[in-house]
Coordinates of C-alpha atoms in Angstrom, one line a residue:
M1 CA 65.2 74.0 146.1
R2 CA 66.2 77.5 147.1
D3 CA 69.1 76.1 149.2
K4 CA 70.3 74.0 146.4
I5 CA 70.3 76.9 144.0
S6 CA 72.0 79.1 146.5
Q7 CA 74.8 76.5 146.8
L8 CA 75.1 76.2 143.0
F9 CA 75.7 79.9 142.5
C10 CA 78.7 81.7 143.9
L11 CA 76.8 84.6 145.4
Q12 CA 78.8 87.8 145.8
K13 CA 77.2 88.4 149.2
N14 CA 78.6 85.1 150.5
A15 CA 82.0 85.7 148.8
C16 CA 82.4 88.8 150.8
K17 CA 80.7 87.5 153.9
N18 CA 83.8 87.4 156.2
N19 CA 85.4 90.5 154.7
S20 CA 84.9 94.1 155.9
T21 CA 85.9 95.6 152.6
D22 CA 83.9 95.6 149.4
C23 CA 85.1 93.0 147.0
R24 CA 82.6 93.9 144.2
G25 CA 84.2 93.5 140.8
Q26 CA 87.4 91.9 142.0
N27 CA 89.1 88.6 141.2
V28 CA 88.7 87.0 144.6
S29 CA 89.8 83.4 144.7
S30 CA 87.2 81.3 146.6
K31 CA 85.6 77.9 146.8
V32 CA 82.2 76.6 148.0
T33 CA 82.3 75.0 151.4
S34 CA 80.1 72.1 152.5
N35 CA 77.4 74.4 153.9
G36 CA 77.1 76.3 150.6
S37 CA 78.9 79.5 151.6
A38 CA 81.8 80.8 149.6
C39 CA 84.9 81.5 151.6
A40 CA 87.3 84.0 150.1
N41 CA 91.0 83.2 150.2
G42 CA 91.8 86.9 150.1
S43 CA 90.1 90.3 149.8
F44 CA 90.9 93.6 148.2
G45 CA 89.6 97.1 148.6
A46 CA 87.3 98.9 146.2
E47 CA 90.1 99.6 143.8
G48 CA 91.3 96.0 143.7
P49 CA 94.8 94.6 143.9
E50 CA 97.7 96.6 142.4
T51 CA 99.5 94.1 140.2
T52 CA 102.8 95.0 138.7
E53 CA 104.5 93.7 135.6
T54 CA 108.0 94.2 134.1
D55 CA 108.1 97.1 131.8
S56 CA 108.6 96.0 128.2
S57 CA 110.0 99.3 127.1
G58 CA 113.5 98.3 128.0
T59 CA 113.9 100.7 130.9
G60 CA 113.9 98.0 133.4
G61 CA 111.1 99.6 135.4
V62 CA 107.8 98.1 136.4
R63 CA 104.3 99.2 135.6
K64 CA 100.8 98.6 137.1
S65 CA 98.5 96.4 135.1
L66 CA 96.0 98.4 133.0
E67 CA 93.7 95.4 133.0
R68 CA 90.3 96.2 134.6
N69 CA 89.5 94.1 137.7
G70 CA 87.5 91.0 137.0
S71 CA 88.8 90.4 133.5
A72 CA 91.3 87.7 134.3
T73 CA 90.9 84.5 132.3
N74 CA 91.4 82.2 135.2
D75 CA 88.0 83.2 136.6
A76 CA 85.7 80.2 137.0
I77 CA 83.1 82.2 135.3
H78 CA 84.2 84.8 132.7
L79 CA 83.6 86.0 129.2
Q80 CA 85.5 83.8 126.8
R81 CA 87.5 85.0 123.8
R82 CA 85.4 83.8 120.9
V83 CA 85.5 86.7 118.5
G84 CA 88.0 86.2 115.6
L85 CA 89.1 88.5 112.8
F86 CA 86.2 87.7 110.5
S87 CA 83.7 88.2 113.3
G88 CA 85.4 91.4 114.3
V89 CA 85.1 92.8 110.8
A90 CA 81.5 91.6 110.7
L91 CA 80.7 93.4 114.0
I92 CA 82.1 96.7 112.7
V93 CA 80.7 96.6 109.2
G94 CA 77.3 95.0 110.3
T95 CA 76.8 97.6 113.0
M96 CA 77.8 100.6 110.9
I97 CA 75.7 99.8 107.9
G98 CA 72.1 100.1 109.1
S99 CA 69.0 101.1 107.3
G100 CA 70.0 104.8 106.9
I101 CA 72.1 104.3 103.7
F102 CA 69.1 102.4 102.1
V103 CA 66.3 104.6 103.4
S104 CA 67.4 108.3 103.8
P105 CA 70.9 109.1 102.6
S106 CA 69.6 112.4 101.4
G107 CA 70.1 114.2 104.8
L108 CA 73.5 115.4 103.7
L109 CA 72.0 116.8 100.5
V110 CA 69.5 118.8 102.4
R111 CA 72.0 120.3 104.8
T112 CA 74.8 121.0 102.3
G113 CA 72.7 121.9 99.2
S114 CA 75.3 120.4 96.9
V115 CA 76.0 116.9 95.6
G116 CA 79.8 117.6 95.6
V117 CA 80.0 118.9 99.1
S118 CA 77.8 116.0 100.4
F119 CA 80.3 113.6 98.8
I120 CA 83.2 115.4 100.4
I121 CA 81.5 115.1 103.8
W122 CA 80.7 111.4 103.3
L123 CA 84.4 110.8 102.6
A124 CA 85.5 113.0 105.5
C125 CA 83.2 111.2 107.9
G126 CA 84.7 107.9 106.8
L127 CA 88.3 109.3 107.3
L128 CA 87.4 110.8 110.7
S129 CA 85.9 107.5 111.8
L130 CA 89.0 105.6 110.6
L131 CA 91.3 108.0 112.5
G132 CA 89.2 107.8 115.6
A133 CA 89.1 104.0 115.4
L134 CA 92.9 103.8 114.9
A135 CA 93.3 105.8 118.1
Y136 CA 90.9 103.5 119.8
A137 CA 92.9 100.5 118.6
E138 CA 95.9 101.8 120.7
L139 CA 93.6 102.3 123.7
G140 CA 92.0 98.9 123.2
T141 CA 95.4 97.1 122.9
M142 CA 96.7 98.9 126.0
N143 CA 93.7 97.8 128.0
T144 CA 91.9 94.7 126.7
S145 CA 89.1 95.0 129.2
S146 CA 85.5 95.5 127.8
G147 CA 83.8 98.9 128.1
A148 CA 85.7 101.1 125.5
E149 CA 85.4 104.7 126.6
W150 CA 84.4 103.8 130.1
A151 CA 87.6 101.8 130.6
Y152 CA 89.8 104.5 129.1
F153 CA 88.3 107.2 131.2
M154 CA 88.9 105.1 134.3
D155 CA 92.6 104.8 133.3
A156 CA 93.2 108.4 132.4
F157 CA 90.8 110.5 134.5
G158 CA 89.4 108.3 137.3
P159 CA 86.0 107.0 138.2
A160 CA 83.8 110.2 138.1
P161 CA 84.2 110.8 134.3
A162 CA 83.9 107.1 133.6
F163 CA 80.7 107.0 135.5
L164 CA 79.3 110.0 133.6
F165 CA 80.0 108.1 130.4
S166 CA 78.2 105.0 131.6
W167 CA 75.3 107.2 132.8
Y168 CA 75.0 108.8 129.3
A169 CA 75.6 105.6 127.4
V170 CA 72.6 103.8 128.8
E171 CA 70.5 104.5 125.7
A172 CA 68.5 102.8 123.1
F173 CA 70.2 100.7 120.3
V174 CA 67.2 100.5 117.9
S175 CA 65.4 103.4 116.4
E176 CA 66.3 103.5 112.7
C177 CA 63.0 104.0 111.2
D178 CA 60.4 106.8 111.1
P179 CA 58.1 107.1 114.2
P180 CA 56.1 104.0 113.6
M181 CA 52.5 103.1 113.8
S182 CA 51.3 100.5 116.3
V183 CA 51.8 97.5 114.0
V184 CA 55.3 98.7 113.1
K185 CA 56.0 99.2 116.8
M186 CA 55.0 95.6 117.6
V187 CA 57.3 94.3 114.8
A188 CA 60.1 96.4 116.3
L189 CA 59.5 95.0 119.8
L190 CA 59.4 91.5 118.4
A191 CA 62.7 92.1 116.7
I192 CA 64.2 93.3 120.0
V193 CA 63.0 90.2 121.7
M194 CA 64.5 88.0 119.0
I195 CA 67.8 89.8 119.2
L196 CA 67.8 89.6 123.0
F197 CA 67.1 85.8 122.9
V198 CA 69.9 85.2 120.3
N199 CA 72.5 87.1 122.4
C200 CA 71.5 85.7 125.7
Y201 CA 71.4 82.1 124.4
S202 CA 75.0 82.0 123.1
V203 CA 77.9 84.4 122.1
N204 CA 78.7 82.0 119.2
L205 CA 75.1 82.2 118.0
G206 CA 75.0 86.0 118.3
M207 CA 78.2 86.3 116.2
A208 CA 77.0 83.7 113.7
V209 CA 73.8 85.8 113.2
Q210 CA 76.0 88.9 112.9
N211 CA 78.3 87.3 110.3
I212 CA 75.3 86.0 108.2
F213 CA 73.4 89.3 108.2
T214 CA 76.6 91.3 107.4
A215 CA 77.3 89.0 104.4
A216 CA 73.6 89.4 103.3
K217 CA 73.7 93.2 103.6
L218 CA 77.0 93.3 101.6
V219 CA 75.3 91.4 98.9
S220 CA 72.5 94.0 98.9
V221 CA 75.2 96.7 98.6
I222 CA 76.8 95.0 95.7
I223 CA 73.3 94.8 94.0
V224 CA 72.9 98.6 94.3
I225 CA 76.4 99.3 93.1
C226 CA 76.0 97.0 90.1
G227 CA 72.7 98.7 89.2
G228 CA 74.3 102.1 89.4
A229 CA 77.3 101.0 87.3
W230 CA 74.8 99.8 84.6
K231 CA 73.1 103.2 84.6
L232 CA 76.5 105.0 84.3
I233 CA 77.5 102.7 81.4
Q234 CA 74.3 103.8 79.7
G235 CA 75.5 107.5 80.1
N236 CA 73.4 108.7 83.0
T237 CA 76.1 111.0 84.4
Q238 CA 74.2 114.3 84.3
H239 CA 73.6 114.5 88.1
L240 CA 77.3 113.8 88.8
S241 CA 78.7 116.2 86.2
S242 CA 77.1 119.2 88.0
A243 CA 78.0 118.0 91.4
F244 CA 79.2 121.3 92.8
N245 CA 76.3 123.4 91.6
G246 CA 74.3 124.8 94.5
S247 CA 74.5 126.9 97.6
T248 CA 77.6 127.0 99.9
P249 CA 76.9 125.7 103.4
T250 CA 77.6 127.8 106.5
F251 CA 80.2 127.0 109.2
G252 CA 77.5 125.5 111.5
A253 CA 75.7 123.7 108.7
I254 CA 78.8 121.8 107.9
A255 CA 79.0 120.6 111.5
T256 CA 75.3 119.5 111.5
A257 CA 75.9 117.8 108.1
F258 CA 78.8 115.9 109.7
Y259 CA 76.3 114.8 112.4
T260 CA 74.1 113.3 109.7
G261 CA 77.0 111.6 108.1
L262 CA 78.7 110.4 111.3
W263 CA 75.3 108.9 112.4
A264 CA 75.6 106.6 109.4
Y265 CA 79.2 105.7 110.4
D266 CA 78.4 105.2 114.1
G267 CA 79.5 101.8 115.3
W268 CA 83.2 102.3 114.3
N269 CA 84.1 101.9 118.0
N270 CA 81.8 99.0 118.9
L271 CA 84.6 96.4 118.7
N272 CA 86.3 98.1 121.6
Y273 CA 83.4 97.3 123.9
V274 CA 84.1 93.5 123.5
T275 CA 87.9 93.4 123.7
E276 CA 87.7 90.8 126.5
E277 CA 86.2 88.4 124.0
I278 CA 88.5 89.1 121.0
K279 CA 91.0 86.4 120.1
N280 CA 94.5 87.9 120.1
P281 CA 93.1 91.5 120.5
S282 CA 96.5 93.2 120.0
K283 CA 96.4 92.0 116.4
N284 CA 92.8 91.4 115.5
L285 CA 91.5 94.7 116.9
P286 CA 93.5 97.0 114.7
R287 CA 93.2 94.6 111.7
S288 CA 89.4 94.5 112.0
I289 CA 89.3 98.3 112.1
I290 CA 91.7 98.7 109.1
I291 CA 89.6 96.3 107.1
G292 CA 86.1 97.2 108.2
I293 CA 85.9 101.0 108.2
P294 CA 87.5 101.6 104.7
L295 CA 85.1 98.9 103.4
V296 CA 82.1 100.8 104.8
T297 CA 83.4 104.1 103.4
L298 CA 83.8 102.6 100.0
C299 CA 80.3 101.1 100.1
Y300 CA 78.7 104.4 101.2
T301 CA 80.5 106.3 98.4
L302 CA 79.6 103.9 95.7
I303 CA 76.0 103.6 96.9
N304 CA 75.5 107.3 96.7
I305 CA 77.0 107.4 93.2
S306 CA 74.6 104.6 92.2
Y307 CA 71.6 106.5 93.5
L308 CA 72.6 109.7 91.6
A309 CA 73.0 107.6 88.4
A310 CA 69.3 106.5 88.7
M311 CA 67.6 109.6 90.1
S312 CA 68.1 113.3 90.6
P313 CA 69.1 115.0 93.9
T314 CA 65.6 116.4 94.2
E315 CA 64.1 112.9 93.7
M316 CA 66.4 111.5 96.4
I317 CA 65.3 114.2 98.9
E318 CA 61.6 113.7 98.2
S319 CA 61.8 109.8 98.3
E320 CA 60.7 108.3 101.6
A321 CA 62.9 105.2 100.9
V322 CA 65.6 105.9 98.3
A323 CA 66.7 102.3 97.9
V324 CA 63.0 101.2 97.2
T325 CA 62.8 103.9 94.5
F326 CA 66.1 102.8 93.1
G327 CA 64.9 99.2 93.0
N328 CA 61.7 100.1 91.2
R329 CA 63.7 101.8 88.5
I330 CA 66.5 99.4 88.1
L331 CA 65.5 95.9 89.3
G332 CA 62.1 95.5 87.8
V333 CA 60.4 92.4 89.1
M334 CA 63.2 91.9 91.6
A335 CA 62.5 95.3 93.2
W336 CA 61.3 93.4 96.3
L337 CA 65.0 92.8 97.1
M338 CA 65.4 96.4 98.4
P339 CA 62.8 96.3 101.2
L340 CA 64.2 93.0 102.2
S341 CA 67.7 94.5 102.2
V342 CA 66.5 97.3 104.5
T343 CA 65.0 94.7 106.9
I344 CA 68.2 92.6 106.9
S345 CA 70.4 95.6 107.4
T346 CA 68.4 97.0 110.3
F347 CA 68.2 93.7 112.1
G348 CA 71.9 93.0 111.7
S349 CA 72.9 96.5 112.9
A350 CA 70.6 96.2 115.9
N351 CA 72.1 92.7 116.7
G352 CA 75.7 94.0 116.6
T353 CA 74.8 97.1 118.7
L354 CA 73.1 95.1 121.4
F355 CA 76.1 92.6 121.5
A356 CA 78.4 95.6 122.2
A357 CA 76.1 97.6 124.4
G358 CA 75.6 94.8 126.9
R359 CA 79.3 94.7 127.5
L360 CA 79.4 98.3 128.6
C361 CA 76.9 97.6 131.4
F362 CA 78.9 94.6 132.2
A363 CA 82.2 96.5 132.5
A364 CA 80.8 99.5 134.4
S365 CA 78.8 97.4 136.8
R366 CA 81.8 95.3 137.6
E367 CA 83.5 98.4 139.1
G368 CA 80.3 99.4 141.0
H369 CA 79.2 102.2 138.6
L370 CA 75.9 100.5 137.8
L371 CA 73.7 97.9 139.5
D372 CA 75.8 94.8 140.5
I373 CA 73.5 92.4 138.8
L374 CA 74.4 94.0 135.4
S375 CA 78.0 92.6 135.7
Y376 CA 76.8 89.0 136.1
V377 CA 77.0 86.3 133.4
H378 CA 74.9 83.2 132.8
V379 CA 76.4 80.3 134.8
R380 CA 76.3 77.9 131.8
R381 CA 76.1 80.1 128.6
L382 CA 78.6 82.7 129.8
T383 CA 76.7 85.6 128.3
P384 CA 76.1 88.9 130.1
A385 CA 72.4 88.3 130.1
P386 CA 71.4 91.0 132.7
G387 CA 73.2 93.8 130.8
L388 CA 71.6 92.6 127.5
I389 CA 68.1 92.6 129.1
F390 CA 68.6 96.0 130.6
H391 CA 69.6 97.6 127.2
S392 CA 66.7 95.8 125.5
L393 CA 64.2 97.3 128.0
I394 CA 65.5 100.8 127.3
A395 CA 65.3 100.1 123.6
A396 CA 61.7 99.0 123.9
A397 CA 60.9 102.2 125.8
M398 CA 62.5 104.2 123.0
V399 CA 60.5 102.3 120.3
L400 CA 57.3 103.0 122.2
Y401 CA 57.9 106.7 123.1
G402 CA 60.9 108.0 121.2
T403 CA 61.6 109.4 117.8
I404 CA 64.6 109.0 115.5
D405 CA 65.1 112.8 115.2
S406 CA 65.3 113.3 119.0
L407 CA 67.7 110.4 119.3
I408 CA 70.0 111.7 116.5
D409 CA 70.1 115.2 118.0
F410 CA 70.8 114.0 121.4
F411 CA 73.3 111.2 120.5
S412 CA 75.4 113.1 117.9
F413 CA 76.1 116.1 120.1
T414 CA 76.9 114.1 123.3
A415 CA 78.7 111.3 121.5
W416 CA 81.5 113.6 120.2
I417 CA 82.0 115.0 123.7
F418 CA 83.0 111.5 124.9
Y419 CA 84.8 110.6 121.7
G420 CA 86.9 113.7 122.1
G421 CA 87.4 112.7 125.8
S422 CA 88.8 109.4 124.6
M423 CA 91.3 111.2 122.4
L424 CA 92.3 113.3 125.3
A425 CA 92.7 110.2 127.5
L426 CA 95.1 108.7 124.9
I427 CA 97.1 111.9 124.8
V428 CA 97.2 112.2 128.6
M429 CA 98.3 108.6 129.1
R430 CA 101.2 109.1 126.6
Y431 CA 102.7 111.3 129.3
T432 CA 101.3 109.9 132.6
K433 CA 101.7 106.2 131.7
P434 CA 104.7 106.2 129.2
N435 CA 105.9 102.7 130.2
Y436 CA 102.7 100.8 129.4
P437 CA 103.2 98.4 126.5
R438 CA 101.4 99.5 123.4
P439 CA 101.2 96.6 120.9
Y440 CA 99.6 99.1 118.5
K441 CA 100.6 102.7 118.6
V442 CA 99.3 105.6 116.4
P443 CA 101.1 108.8 115.6
I444 CA 100.2 111.4 118.3
I445 CA 98.9 113.7 115.6
I446 CA 95.9 111.4 115.0
P447 CA 94.3 111.8 118.4
I448 CA 95.1 115.5 118.3
V449 CA 93.4 116.0 115.0
V450 CA 90.3 113.9 116.1
L451 CA 90.2 115.9 119.4
V452 CA 90.2 119.2 117.5
I453 CA 87.5 118.0 115.1
S454 CA 85.4 116.8 118.1
L455 CA 85.6 120.2 119.7
Y456 CA 84.5 121.7 116.4
L457 CA 81.5 119.3 116.1
V458 CA 80.4 120.2 119.6
V459 CA 80.9 124.0 119.6
A460 CA 80.0 124.9 116.0
P461 CA 76.3 124.0 116.1
I462 CA 75.9 125.9 119.4
I463 CA 77.5 129.0 117.9
D464 CA 75.7 128.8 114.5
T465 CA 72.2 127.8 115.7
P466 CA 71.8 127.8 119.5
R467 CA 69.2 125.3 120.7
I468 CA 67.9 124.4 124.1
E469 CA 68.4 120.7 123.3
Y470 CA 72.2 121.2 123.6
L471 CA 71.8 122.6 127.1
Y472 CA 69.5 119.7 128.0
A473 CA 72.1 117.2 126.8
C474 CA 74.9 118.7 128.9
L475 CA 72.6 118.9 132.0
F476 CA 71.7 115.3 131.5
I477 CA 75.3 114.2 131.6
L478 CA 76.1 116.3 134.6
A479 CA 73.0 115.0 136.4
G480 CA 74.9 111.7 136.7
L481 CA 76.9 113.3 139.5
I482 CA 73.7 113.3 141.6
F483 CA 73.9 109.5 141.5
Y484 CA 77.7 109.1 141.4
I485 CA 78.4 110.9 144.7
P486 CA 76.1 109.0 147.1
F487 CA 76.0 105.6 145.4
V488 CA 79.5 105.2 143.9
K489 CA 81.8 107.7 145.7
M490 CA 80.2 107.2 149.2
G491 CA 79.2 103.6 148.6
M492 CA 75.6 104.0 149.8
T493 CA 73.4 101.1 148.9
P494 CA 69.7 100.7 149.8
R495 CA 69.1 97.7 152.0
F496 CA 66.6 96.1 149.7
M497 CA 69.1 96.0 146.8
N498 CA 70.8 92.9 148.2
K499 CA 67.5 91.0 148.2
V500 CA 66.7 92.3 144.7
T501 CA 70.1 91.2 143.4
L502 CA 69.7 87.8 145.0
F503 CA 66.2 87.3 143.5
L504 CA 67.4 88.3 140.0
Q505 CA 70.5 86.2 140.3
L506 CA 68.4 83.1 141.1
L507 CA 65.8 84.0 138.5
L508 CA 68.3 84.6 135.6
E509 CA 70.8 81.9 136.7
V510 CA 73.7 84.4 136.7
V511 CA 76.9 84.7 138.7
P512 CA 79.5 87.4 139.2
T513 CA 82.7 87.0 137.1
S514 CA 84.7 88.2 140.1
S515 CA 84.2 85.0 142.1
M516 CA 86.5 82.1 141.2
A517 CA 84.2 79.4 142.5
M518 CA 84.9 75.7 142.4
F519 CA 81.7 74.0 141.2
E520 CA 81.5 70.4 142.0

């Protein structure tokens, strides 16, 4: 049985058997011979073949391909383009709208001390997310490989910064509720297992779930907005008429308030993680962004207005679940719709985040920045199952031992370091790679503005209220070099890892996308 399974799968070890160079993550044409071994028709070094294409800028020059190794569509096993415009919008909207806007949108009120200022920051966070996403649209259409920031850092700065991003980004995708009791933890773990099964079983099923849950949460949003509109029609505008009464936030408090708002908007870049699976990405990626992010911004603004039409700012701050309190006051016997909405929204957001997060592991592993097995896909279902399982295990650990406050503090600070890095990558490549085709191109002022704001969001909290957690976050990122230098730069691999990879490959029925095997 073992021999038959070994012959079925195109093992990377066999594909590189007769080559002295490492062909991990490369598109190596091969076929299975009669004895079950895969013989490569050619081999490339660790950086892969340098393909060139005619420059479309009209200069008559040539350019190297920005496409990451292993992403060619003529692979025998590869991720297929199955995400259309509707699914792209659903992934953005469904990931961005989690439970936060239904449970605790009062964080901005606490940090700003003013309804009016909190509204301005809500809108500013939406505008910043849109500007950042438009810049990402240019990066994503330049390089349609999966991995988002990791792929862009590889192109602009090289492997070391890209590795540090993948090192940081191996984080939990689910922790949107208060530190739970044991029963709630078990429910959260069950949800993780369900989401993992859906996304491992089929990409189409995962996107179908995402589309359905996004539509359901938008219905919930409409219910809240209609309830708020009814209260406004009745004349309940007193909390909005005095919107700018209150204290003036400090320089650092505004930055931390942005952290709270941007946490609710996080997910604006998730579609860039799956660009290898987007149909016609040069058009559908920017279209999805232009539709999705303004829609979320509009929803957040109208939801907050609706809440203030039904309760005071003090009541919002004191409420443990604002949407539930709102439902009790507005919906009467149908108040149960609000807890259901929170459940639907959280599940849909987690599903979309796992769908994207598994592709980061897949892309980084394909270049040797993480364990090889994480770049493999299921031989029949064509899903990146190992990467999905890996992120689910980390999520389960965070559910059991982590808290939402620690996750927000760590994520918000470090995320904008890398978002700013992506803006810098775009600016750098405008000058270092001027001849690359850019199906979608943003004005250079956009990445410059987002880069400056990113620097502010990173530096301002440190100046205003220095905390040891910021130092820990920076040290954690730099600690990645301890692993990068020996295992990536020097190529050291423990002997037992080949056996572990082989065992997991047989157990999970997965194969490397880099091997173009001919299965009989």
